[in-house]
Coordinates of C-alpha atoms in Angstrom, one line a residue:
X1 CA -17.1 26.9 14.5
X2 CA -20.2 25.1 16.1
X3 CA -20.2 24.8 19.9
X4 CA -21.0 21.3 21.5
X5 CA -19.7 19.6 18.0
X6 CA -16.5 17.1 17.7
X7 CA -15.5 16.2 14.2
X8 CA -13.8 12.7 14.6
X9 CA -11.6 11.9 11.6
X10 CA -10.6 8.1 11.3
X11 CA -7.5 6.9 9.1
X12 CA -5.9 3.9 8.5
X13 CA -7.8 0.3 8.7
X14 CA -11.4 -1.0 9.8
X15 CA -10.0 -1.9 13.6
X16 CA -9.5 2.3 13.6
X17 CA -12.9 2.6 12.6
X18 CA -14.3 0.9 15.4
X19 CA -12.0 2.5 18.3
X20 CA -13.7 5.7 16.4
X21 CA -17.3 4.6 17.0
X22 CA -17.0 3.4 20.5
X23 CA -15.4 7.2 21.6
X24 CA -18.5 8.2 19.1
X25 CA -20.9 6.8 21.4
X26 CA -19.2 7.9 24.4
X27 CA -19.4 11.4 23.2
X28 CA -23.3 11.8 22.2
X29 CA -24.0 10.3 25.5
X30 CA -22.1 13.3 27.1
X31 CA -24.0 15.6 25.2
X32 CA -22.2 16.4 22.1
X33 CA -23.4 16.7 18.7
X34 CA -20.3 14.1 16.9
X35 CA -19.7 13.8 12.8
X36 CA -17.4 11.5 11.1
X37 CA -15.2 12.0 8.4
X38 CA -17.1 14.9 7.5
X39 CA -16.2 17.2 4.7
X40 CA -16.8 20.0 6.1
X41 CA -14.7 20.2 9.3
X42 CA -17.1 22.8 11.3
X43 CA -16.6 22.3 15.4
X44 CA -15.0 23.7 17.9
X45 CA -13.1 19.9 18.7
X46 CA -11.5 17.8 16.2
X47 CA -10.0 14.0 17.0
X48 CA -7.8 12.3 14.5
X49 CA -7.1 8.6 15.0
X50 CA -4.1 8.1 13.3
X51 CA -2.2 5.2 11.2
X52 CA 1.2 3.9 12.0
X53 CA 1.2 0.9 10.4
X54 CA 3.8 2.0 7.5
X55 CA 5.6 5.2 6.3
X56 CA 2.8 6.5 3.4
X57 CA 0.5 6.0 6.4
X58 CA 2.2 7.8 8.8
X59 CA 2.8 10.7 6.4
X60 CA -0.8 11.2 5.3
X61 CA -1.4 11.2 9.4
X62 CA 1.5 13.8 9.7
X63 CA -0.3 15.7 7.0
X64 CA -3.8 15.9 8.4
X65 CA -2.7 16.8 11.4
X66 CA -0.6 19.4 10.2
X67 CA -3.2 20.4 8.3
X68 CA -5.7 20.8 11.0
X69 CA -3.1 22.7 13.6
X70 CA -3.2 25.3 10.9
X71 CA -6.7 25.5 11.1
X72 CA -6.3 25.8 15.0
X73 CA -4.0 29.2 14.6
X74 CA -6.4 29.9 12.0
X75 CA -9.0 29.9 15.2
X76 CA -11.7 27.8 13.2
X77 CA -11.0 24.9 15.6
X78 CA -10.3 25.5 19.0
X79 CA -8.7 22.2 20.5
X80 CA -6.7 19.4 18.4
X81 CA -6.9 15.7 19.6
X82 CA -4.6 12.8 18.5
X83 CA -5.4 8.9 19.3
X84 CA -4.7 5.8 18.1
X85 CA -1.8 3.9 16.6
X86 CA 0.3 7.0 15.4
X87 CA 0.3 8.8 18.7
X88 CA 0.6 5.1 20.7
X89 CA 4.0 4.4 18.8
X90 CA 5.4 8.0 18.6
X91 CA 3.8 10.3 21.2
X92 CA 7.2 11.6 22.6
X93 CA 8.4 12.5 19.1
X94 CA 4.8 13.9 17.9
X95 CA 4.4 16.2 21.3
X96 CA 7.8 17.8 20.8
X97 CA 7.4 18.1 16.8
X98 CA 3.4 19.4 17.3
X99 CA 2.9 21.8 19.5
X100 CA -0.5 23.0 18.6
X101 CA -2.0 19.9 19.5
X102 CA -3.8 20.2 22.5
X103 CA -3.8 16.4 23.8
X104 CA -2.1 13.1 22.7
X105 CA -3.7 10.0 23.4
X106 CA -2.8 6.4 22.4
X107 CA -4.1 3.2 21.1
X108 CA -5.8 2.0 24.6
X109 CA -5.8 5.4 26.3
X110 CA -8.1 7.1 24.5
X111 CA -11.2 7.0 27.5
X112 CA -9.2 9.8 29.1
X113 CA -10.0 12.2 26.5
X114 CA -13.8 12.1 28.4
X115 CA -12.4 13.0 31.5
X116 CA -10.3 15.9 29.7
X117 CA -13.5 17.3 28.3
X118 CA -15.0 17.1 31.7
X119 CA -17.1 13.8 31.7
X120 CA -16.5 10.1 32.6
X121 CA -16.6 7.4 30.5
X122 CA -19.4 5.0 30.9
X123 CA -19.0 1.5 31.4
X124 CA -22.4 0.7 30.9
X125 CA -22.2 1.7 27.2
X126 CA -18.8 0.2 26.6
X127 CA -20.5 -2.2 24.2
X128 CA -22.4 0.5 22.1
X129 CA -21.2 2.3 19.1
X130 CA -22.0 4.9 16.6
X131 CA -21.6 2.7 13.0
X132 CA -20.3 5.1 10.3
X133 CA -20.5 2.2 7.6
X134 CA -24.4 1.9 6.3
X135 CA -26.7 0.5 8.2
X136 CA -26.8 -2.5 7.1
X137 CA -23.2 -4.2 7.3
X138 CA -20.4 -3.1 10.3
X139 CA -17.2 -4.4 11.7
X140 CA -16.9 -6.5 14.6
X141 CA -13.1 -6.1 16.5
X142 CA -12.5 -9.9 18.0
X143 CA -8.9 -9.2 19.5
X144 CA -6.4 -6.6 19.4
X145 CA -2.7 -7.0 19.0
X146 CA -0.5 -9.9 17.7
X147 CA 2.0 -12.3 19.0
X148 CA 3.5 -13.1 15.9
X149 CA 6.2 -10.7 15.6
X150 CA 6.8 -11.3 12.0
X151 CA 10.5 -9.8 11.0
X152 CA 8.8 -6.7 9.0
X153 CA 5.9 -5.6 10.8
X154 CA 5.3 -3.3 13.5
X155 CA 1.8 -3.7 14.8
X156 CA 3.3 -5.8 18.4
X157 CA 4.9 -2.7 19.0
X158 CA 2.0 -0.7 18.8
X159 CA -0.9 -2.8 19.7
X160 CA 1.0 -5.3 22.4
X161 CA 0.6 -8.9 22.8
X162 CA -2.8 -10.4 21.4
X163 CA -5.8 -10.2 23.7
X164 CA -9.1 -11.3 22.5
X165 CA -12.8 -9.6 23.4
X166 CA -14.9 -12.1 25.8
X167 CA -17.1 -14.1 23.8
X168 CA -20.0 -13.2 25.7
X169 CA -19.4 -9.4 24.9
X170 CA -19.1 -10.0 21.6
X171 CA -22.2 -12.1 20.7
X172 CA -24.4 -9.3 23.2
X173 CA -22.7 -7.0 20.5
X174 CA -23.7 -8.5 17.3
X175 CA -27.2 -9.4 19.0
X176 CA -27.7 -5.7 19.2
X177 CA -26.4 -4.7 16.2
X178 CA -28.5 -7.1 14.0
X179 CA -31.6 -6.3 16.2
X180 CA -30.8 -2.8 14.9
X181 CA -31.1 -3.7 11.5
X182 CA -27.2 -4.7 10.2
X183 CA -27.0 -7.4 8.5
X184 CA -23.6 -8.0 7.5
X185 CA -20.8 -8.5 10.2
X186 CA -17.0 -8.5 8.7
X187 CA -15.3 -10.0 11.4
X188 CA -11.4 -8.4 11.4
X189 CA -8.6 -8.9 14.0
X190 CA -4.9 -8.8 13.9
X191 CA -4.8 -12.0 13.9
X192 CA -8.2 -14.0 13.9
X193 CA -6.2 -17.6 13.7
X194 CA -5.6 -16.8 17.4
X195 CA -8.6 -16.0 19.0
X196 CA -9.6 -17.6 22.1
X197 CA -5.9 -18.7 23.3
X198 CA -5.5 -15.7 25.4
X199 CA -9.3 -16.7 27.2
X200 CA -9.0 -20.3 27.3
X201 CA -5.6 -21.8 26.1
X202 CA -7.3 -22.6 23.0
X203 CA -8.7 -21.4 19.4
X204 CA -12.4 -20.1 19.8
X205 CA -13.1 -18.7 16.7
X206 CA -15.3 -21.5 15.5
X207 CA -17.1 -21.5 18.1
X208 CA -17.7 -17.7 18.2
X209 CA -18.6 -18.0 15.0
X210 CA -20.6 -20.6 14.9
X211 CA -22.7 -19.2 17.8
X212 CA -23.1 -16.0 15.7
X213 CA -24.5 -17.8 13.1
X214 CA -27.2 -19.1 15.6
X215 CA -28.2 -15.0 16.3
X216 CA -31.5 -13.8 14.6
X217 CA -31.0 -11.4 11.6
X218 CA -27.5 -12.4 11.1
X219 CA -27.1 -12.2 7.3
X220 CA -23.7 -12.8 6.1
X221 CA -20.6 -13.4 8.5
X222 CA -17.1 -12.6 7.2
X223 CA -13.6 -13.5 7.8
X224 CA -10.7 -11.1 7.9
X225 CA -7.2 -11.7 8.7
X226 CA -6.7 -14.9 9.4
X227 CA -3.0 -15.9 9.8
X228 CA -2.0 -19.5 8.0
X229 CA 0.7 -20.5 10.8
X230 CA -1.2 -23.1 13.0
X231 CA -4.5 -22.4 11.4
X232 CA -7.7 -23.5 13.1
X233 CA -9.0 -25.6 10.5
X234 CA -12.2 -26.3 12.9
X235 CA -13.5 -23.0 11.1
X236 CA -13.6 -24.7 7.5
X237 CA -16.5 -27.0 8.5
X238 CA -18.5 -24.3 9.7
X239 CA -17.6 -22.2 6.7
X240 CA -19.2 -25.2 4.7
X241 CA -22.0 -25.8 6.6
X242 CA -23.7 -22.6 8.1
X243 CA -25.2 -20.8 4.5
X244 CA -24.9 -17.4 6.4
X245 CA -20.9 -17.6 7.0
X246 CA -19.1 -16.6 3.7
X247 CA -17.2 -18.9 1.6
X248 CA -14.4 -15.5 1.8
X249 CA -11.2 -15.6 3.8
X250 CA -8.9 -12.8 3.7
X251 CA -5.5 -14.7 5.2
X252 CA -2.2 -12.8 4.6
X253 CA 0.4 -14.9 2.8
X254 CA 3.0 -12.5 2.4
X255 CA 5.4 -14.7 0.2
X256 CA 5.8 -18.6 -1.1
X257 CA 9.7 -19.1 -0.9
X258 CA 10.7 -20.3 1.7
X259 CA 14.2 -18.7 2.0
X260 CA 11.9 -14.8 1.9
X261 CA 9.6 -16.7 4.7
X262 CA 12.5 -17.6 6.7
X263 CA 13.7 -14.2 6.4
X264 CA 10.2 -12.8 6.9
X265 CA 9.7 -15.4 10.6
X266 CA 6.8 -16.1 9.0
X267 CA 7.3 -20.0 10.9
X268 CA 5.9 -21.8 7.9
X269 CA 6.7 -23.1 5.0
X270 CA 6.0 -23.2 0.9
X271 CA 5.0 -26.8 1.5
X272 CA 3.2 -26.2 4.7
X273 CA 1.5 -23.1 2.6
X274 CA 0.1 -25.3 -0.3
X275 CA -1.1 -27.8 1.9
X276 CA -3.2 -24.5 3.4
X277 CA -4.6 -23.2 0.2
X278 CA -5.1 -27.4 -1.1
X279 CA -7.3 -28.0 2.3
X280 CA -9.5 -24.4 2.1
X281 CA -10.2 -25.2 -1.4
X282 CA -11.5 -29.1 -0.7
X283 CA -13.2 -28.3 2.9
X284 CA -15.3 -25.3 1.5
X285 CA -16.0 -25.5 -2.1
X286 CA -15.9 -22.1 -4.1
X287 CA -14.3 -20.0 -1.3
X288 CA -12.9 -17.0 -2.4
X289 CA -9.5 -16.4 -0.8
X290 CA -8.1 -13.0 -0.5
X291 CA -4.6 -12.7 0.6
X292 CA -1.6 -9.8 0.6
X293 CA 1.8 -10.4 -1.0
X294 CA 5.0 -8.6 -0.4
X295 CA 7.7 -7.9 -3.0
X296 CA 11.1 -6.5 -2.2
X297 CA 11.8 -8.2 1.2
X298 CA 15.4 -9.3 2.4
X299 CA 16.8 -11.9 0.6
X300 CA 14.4 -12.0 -2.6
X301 CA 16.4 -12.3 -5.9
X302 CA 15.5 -12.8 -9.2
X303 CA 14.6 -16.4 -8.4
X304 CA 12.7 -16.1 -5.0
X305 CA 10.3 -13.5 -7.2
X306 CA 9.5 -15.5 -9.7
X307 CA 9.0 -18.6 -7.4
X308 CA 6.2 -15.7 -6.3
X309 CA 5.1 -15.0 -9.4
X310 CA 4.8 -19.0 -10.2
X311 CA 2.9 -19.1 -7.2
X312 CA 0.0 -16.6 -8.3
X313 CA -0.3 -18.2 -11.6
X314 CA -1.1 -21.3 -10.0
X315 CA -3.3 -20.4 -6.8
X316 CA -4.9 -18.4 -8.7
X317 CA -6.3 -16.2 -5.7
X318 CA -9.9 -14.7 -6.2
X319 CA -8.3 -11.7 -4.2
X320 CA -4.9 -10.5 -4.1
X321 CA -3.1 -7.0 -3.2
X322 CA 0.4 -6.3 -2.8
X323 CA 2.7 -4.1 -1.5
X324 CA 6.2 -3.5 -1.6
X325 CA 8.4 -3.9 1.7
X326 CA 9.2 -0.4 3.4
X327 CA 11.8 -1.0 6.3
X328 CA 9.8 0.3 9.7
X329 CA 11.8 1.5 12.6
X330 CA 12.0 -0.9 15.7
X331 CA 11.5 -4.1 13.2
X332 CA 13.1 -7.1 13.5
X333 CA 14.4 -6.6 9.9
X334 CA 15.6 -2.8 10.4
X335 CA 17.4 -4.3 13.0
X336 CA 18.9 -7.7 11.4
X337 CA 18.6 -7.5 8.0
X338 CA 19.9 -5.0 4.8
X339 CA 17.6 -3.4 3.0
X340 CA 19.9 -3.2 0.1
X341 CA 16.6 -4.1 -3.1
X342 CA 16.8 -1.0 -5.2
X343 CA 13.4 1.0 -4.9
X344 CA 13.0 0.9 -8.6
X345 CA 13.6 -3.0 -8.8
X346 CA 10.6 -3.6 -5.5
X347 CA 8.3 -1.1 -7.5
X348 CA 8.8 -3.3 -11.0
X349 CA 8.3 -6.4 -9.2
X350 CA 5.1 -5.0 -7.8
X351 CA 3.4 -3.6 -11.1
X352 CA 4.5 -7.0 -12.5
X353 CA 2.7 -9.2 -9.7
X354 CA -0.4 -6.9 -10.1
X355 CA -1.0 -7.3 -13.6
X356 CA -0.5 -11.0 -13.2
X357 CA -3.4 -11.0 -10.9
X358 CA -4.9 -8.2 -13.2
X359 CA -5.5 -11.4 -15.8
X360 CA -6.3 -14.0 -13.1
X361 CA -9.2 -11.7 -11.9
X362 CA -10.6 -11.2 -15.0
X363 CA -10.7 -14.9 -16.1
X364 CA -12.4 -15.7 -12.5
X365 CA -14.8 -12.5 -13.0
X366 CA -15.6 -14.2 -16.3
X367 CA -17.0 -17.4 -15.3
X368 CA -19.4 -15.7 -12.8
X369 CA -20.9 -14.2 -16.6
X370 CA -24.8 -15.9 -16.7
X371 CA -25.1 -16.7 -12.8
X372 CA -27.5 -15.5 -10.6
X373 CA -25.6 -14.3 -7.5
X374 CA -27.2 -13.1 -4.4
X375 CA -26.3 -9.3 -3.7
X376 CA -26.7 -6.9 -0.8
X377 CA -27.4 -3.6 -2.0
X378 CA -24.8 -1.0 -0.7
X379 CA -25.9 2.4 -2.1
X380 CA -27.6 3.9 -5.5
X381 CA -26.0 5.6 -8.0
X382 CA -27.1 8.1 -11.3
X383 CA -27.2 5.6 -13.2
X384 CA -27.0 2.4 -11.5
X385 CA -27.2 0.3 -7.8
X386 CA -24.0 -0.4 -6.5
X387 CA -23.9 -4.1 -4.4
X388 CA -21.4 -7.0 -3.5
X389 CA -21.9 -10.3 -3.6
X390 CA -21.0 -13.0 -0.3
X391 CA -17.5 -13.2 -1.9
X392 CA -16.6 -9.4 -1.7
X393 CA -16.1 -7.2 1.4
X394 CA -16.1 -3.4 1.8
X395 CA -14.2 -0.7 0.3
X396 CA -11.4 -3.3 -0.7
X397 CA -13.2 -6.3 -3.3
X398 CA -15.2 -5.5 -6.9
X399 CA -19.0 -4.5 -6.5
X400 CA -21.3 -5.2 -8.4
X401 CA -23.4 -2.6 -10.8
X402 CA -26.9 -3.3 -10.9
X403 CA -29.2 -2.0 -14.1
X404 CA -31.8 0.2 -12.5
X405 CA -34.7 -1.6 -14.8
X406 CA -36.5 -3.2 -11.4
X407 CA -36.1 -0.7 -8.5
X408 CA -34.3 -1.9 -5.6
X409 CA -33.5 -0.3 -1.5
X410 CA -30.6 -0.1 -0.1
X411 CA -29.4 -2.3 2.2
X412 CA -31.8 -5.3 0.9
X413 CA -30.7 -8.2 -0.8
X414 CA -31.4 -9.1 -4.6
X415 CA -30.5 -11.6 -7.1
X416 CA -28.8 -10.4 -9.6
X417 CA -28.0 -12.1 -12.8
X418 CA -24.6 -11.2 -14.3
X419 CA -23.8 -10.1 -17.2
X420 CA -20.7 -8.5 -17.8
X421 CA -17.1 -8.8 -16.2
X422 CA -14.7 -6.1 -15.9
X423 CA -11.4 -7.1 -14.0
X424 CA -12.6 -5.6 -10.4
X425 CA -16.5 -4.9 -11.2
X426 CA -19.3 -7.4 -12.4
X427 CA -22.4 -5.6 -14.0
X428 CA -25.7 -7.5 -13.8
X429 CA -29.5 -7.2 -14.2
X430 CA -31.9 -7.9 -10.9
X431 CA -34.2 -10.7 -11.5

């Protein structure tokens, strides 16, 4: 056990992450020597920011934490720390049930954990972070929360109402950032479709981006988690237009019929949805759209799945997970709706969906076979360079593995001409 030391464990998704680094920064500035996800868990505090998003989530939170209380009896840890979305949605449950946890705190709370160490938080570095991703690409947190209140998700009850970051703080951010060497800046909110109408009664996010664009060393800009009800379709013409915004939007579909949307309160359409994909498609030519689809919901039968099914084979997404519906306590759906689709049937609908898109991946990986594509490099490997390409973002989209014949660094950028296609990986030469 090293004195002075916090291990910080982050789980769940890329807003977590960032919560992470801002308490990261706040920490070395009070003096204390701070690792991340480290494999070896070695000082005397640990801080898990936990998941609550869905139940396999919530478990593998459970589990670490149950795992690290052990360690505390153990005495290789001496106090236990909880945050984030887990502890904001269940603390009364998760103090009663974990009593070797030393302190709870919650999504928004977690700037009392300095005071409980014996320091203040510092406004002045409110801003600052500690980036655990490589240098050269981070996330950047626009908004928090969601007004949506879709029937099956619980992220309003965790997070609250949406409230977006001041524009001005943000740009100061990525000015810093990208005068500190990042390049890339994956842009993720809740719900990015709604930035800005919380600040000014009105949709910002071209603007923001747009302005970020402007910002000297700013690389690649990328779009996460846009939501398709009233879109702000100002965005697509600087999506065309500025080279260093992606032609890559990750925007959460969820389902085309519209008797699942209804179900879902998704307040849109399958007509409304086409005329989506149709316009991102014309407006910014050879965008690659990511989305999520759901199987399993309330109300989809044989016939409302393979209207889904349908629908992939003709969008044809660039991207696409899936995931089948778990009822979450507190829902709209737990509350209104039966949950009466057999495991077994959600789990066969889902294998079939993905090796639908398993096929329409590889036939669009296969026409990128002979085209010099711009790459950043992300890390090197045994055997080869491992990049990604404007169209795929971290951790979740292929990469792209470079032949080592022409020696490359890490974090630069390289064109590289492909040469191979694998269903989730390209493999290519650098020229």
């Amino acid at each position: 056990m090293r004195k002075n030391k916090i291990d910080i464990i982050s789980l769940g998704c890329s807003k977590n992450l960032v919560d992470s680094e801002h308490l990261m920064r706040q920490l070395e500035a009070a003096g204390y020597s701070v690792s991340h996800n480290s494999s070896r868990i070695d000082g005397e505090t640990v801080v898990v920011n936990t998941c609550g998003f869905i139940a396999d989530a919530q478990q593998e939170s459970i589990d670490t934490i149950l795992k690290l209380g052990e360690a505390k009896k153990q005495g290789r840890i001496r106090q236990l720390f909880i945050m984030g979305c887990l502890s904001e949605r269940f603390r009364a449950d998760l103090i009663e049930a974990l009593p070797e946890v030393d302190r709870f705190y919650g999504k928004f709370d977690w700037k009392g954990m300095l005071s409980d160490l014996g320091h203040a938080y510092r406004d002045d570095l409110a801003n600052e972070r500690c980036l655990t991703t490589p240098g050269h690409y981070c996330y950047l947190k626009i908004s928090e929360g969601c007004n949506r209140f879709c029937a099956f998700c619980a992220i309003p009850l965790i997070t609250g109402r949406h409230t977006s970051v001041p524009m001005h703080q943000l740009l100061d951010e990525v000015k810093r950032l990208a005068e500190g060497g990042v390049k890339e800046f994956n842009v993720i909110a809740q719900d990015l479709s709604s930035y800005g109408m919380d600040l000014e009664g009105q949709m910002m996010l071209p603007e923001l981006i747009d302005r970020m664009a402007d910002i000297d060393g700013v690389e690649w800009i990328r779009l996460h988690y846009a939501y398709p009800t009233q879109f702000p379709y100002d965005i697509l013409p600087v999506m065309a237009s500025r080279d260093n915004v992606c032609s890559y939007l990750d925007i959460a579909l969820q389902h085309i019929s519209d008797t699942v949307l209804t179900n879902m309160r998704r307040h849109i359409s399958r007509k409304e949805t086409l005329d989506l994909i149709a316009r991102l498609r014309r407006e910014v030519p050879g965008i690659h759209i990511r989305t999520t689809l759901m199987v399993g919901f309330p109300g989809e039968g044989e016939q409302e799945f393979e209207e889904l099914m349908e629908f992939t084979r003709e969008a044809k997404f660039e991207r696409m997970g899936a995931f089948a519906y778990s009822e979450e306590t507190g829902t709209w759906a737990a509350e209104h709706l039966n949950d009466d689709i057999p495991q077994e049937v959600k789990q066969d609908r889902l294998q079939r969906l993905m090796a639908l898109q398993e096929d329409i991946s590889m036939e669009i990986q296969e026409q990128k076979v002979g085209q010099s594509l711009r790459v950043i490099v992300d890390r090197e490997e045994e055997e080869y360079y491992i990049g990604r390409t404007e169209w795929d973002s971290p951790e979740v989209d292929p990469e792209v593995l470079i032949s080592k014949e022409k020696p490359l660094s890490v974090g630069e950028f390289a064109q590289v001409k492909i040469t191979q296609a694998l269903p989730f990986e390209l493999m290519g030469t650098a020229l």
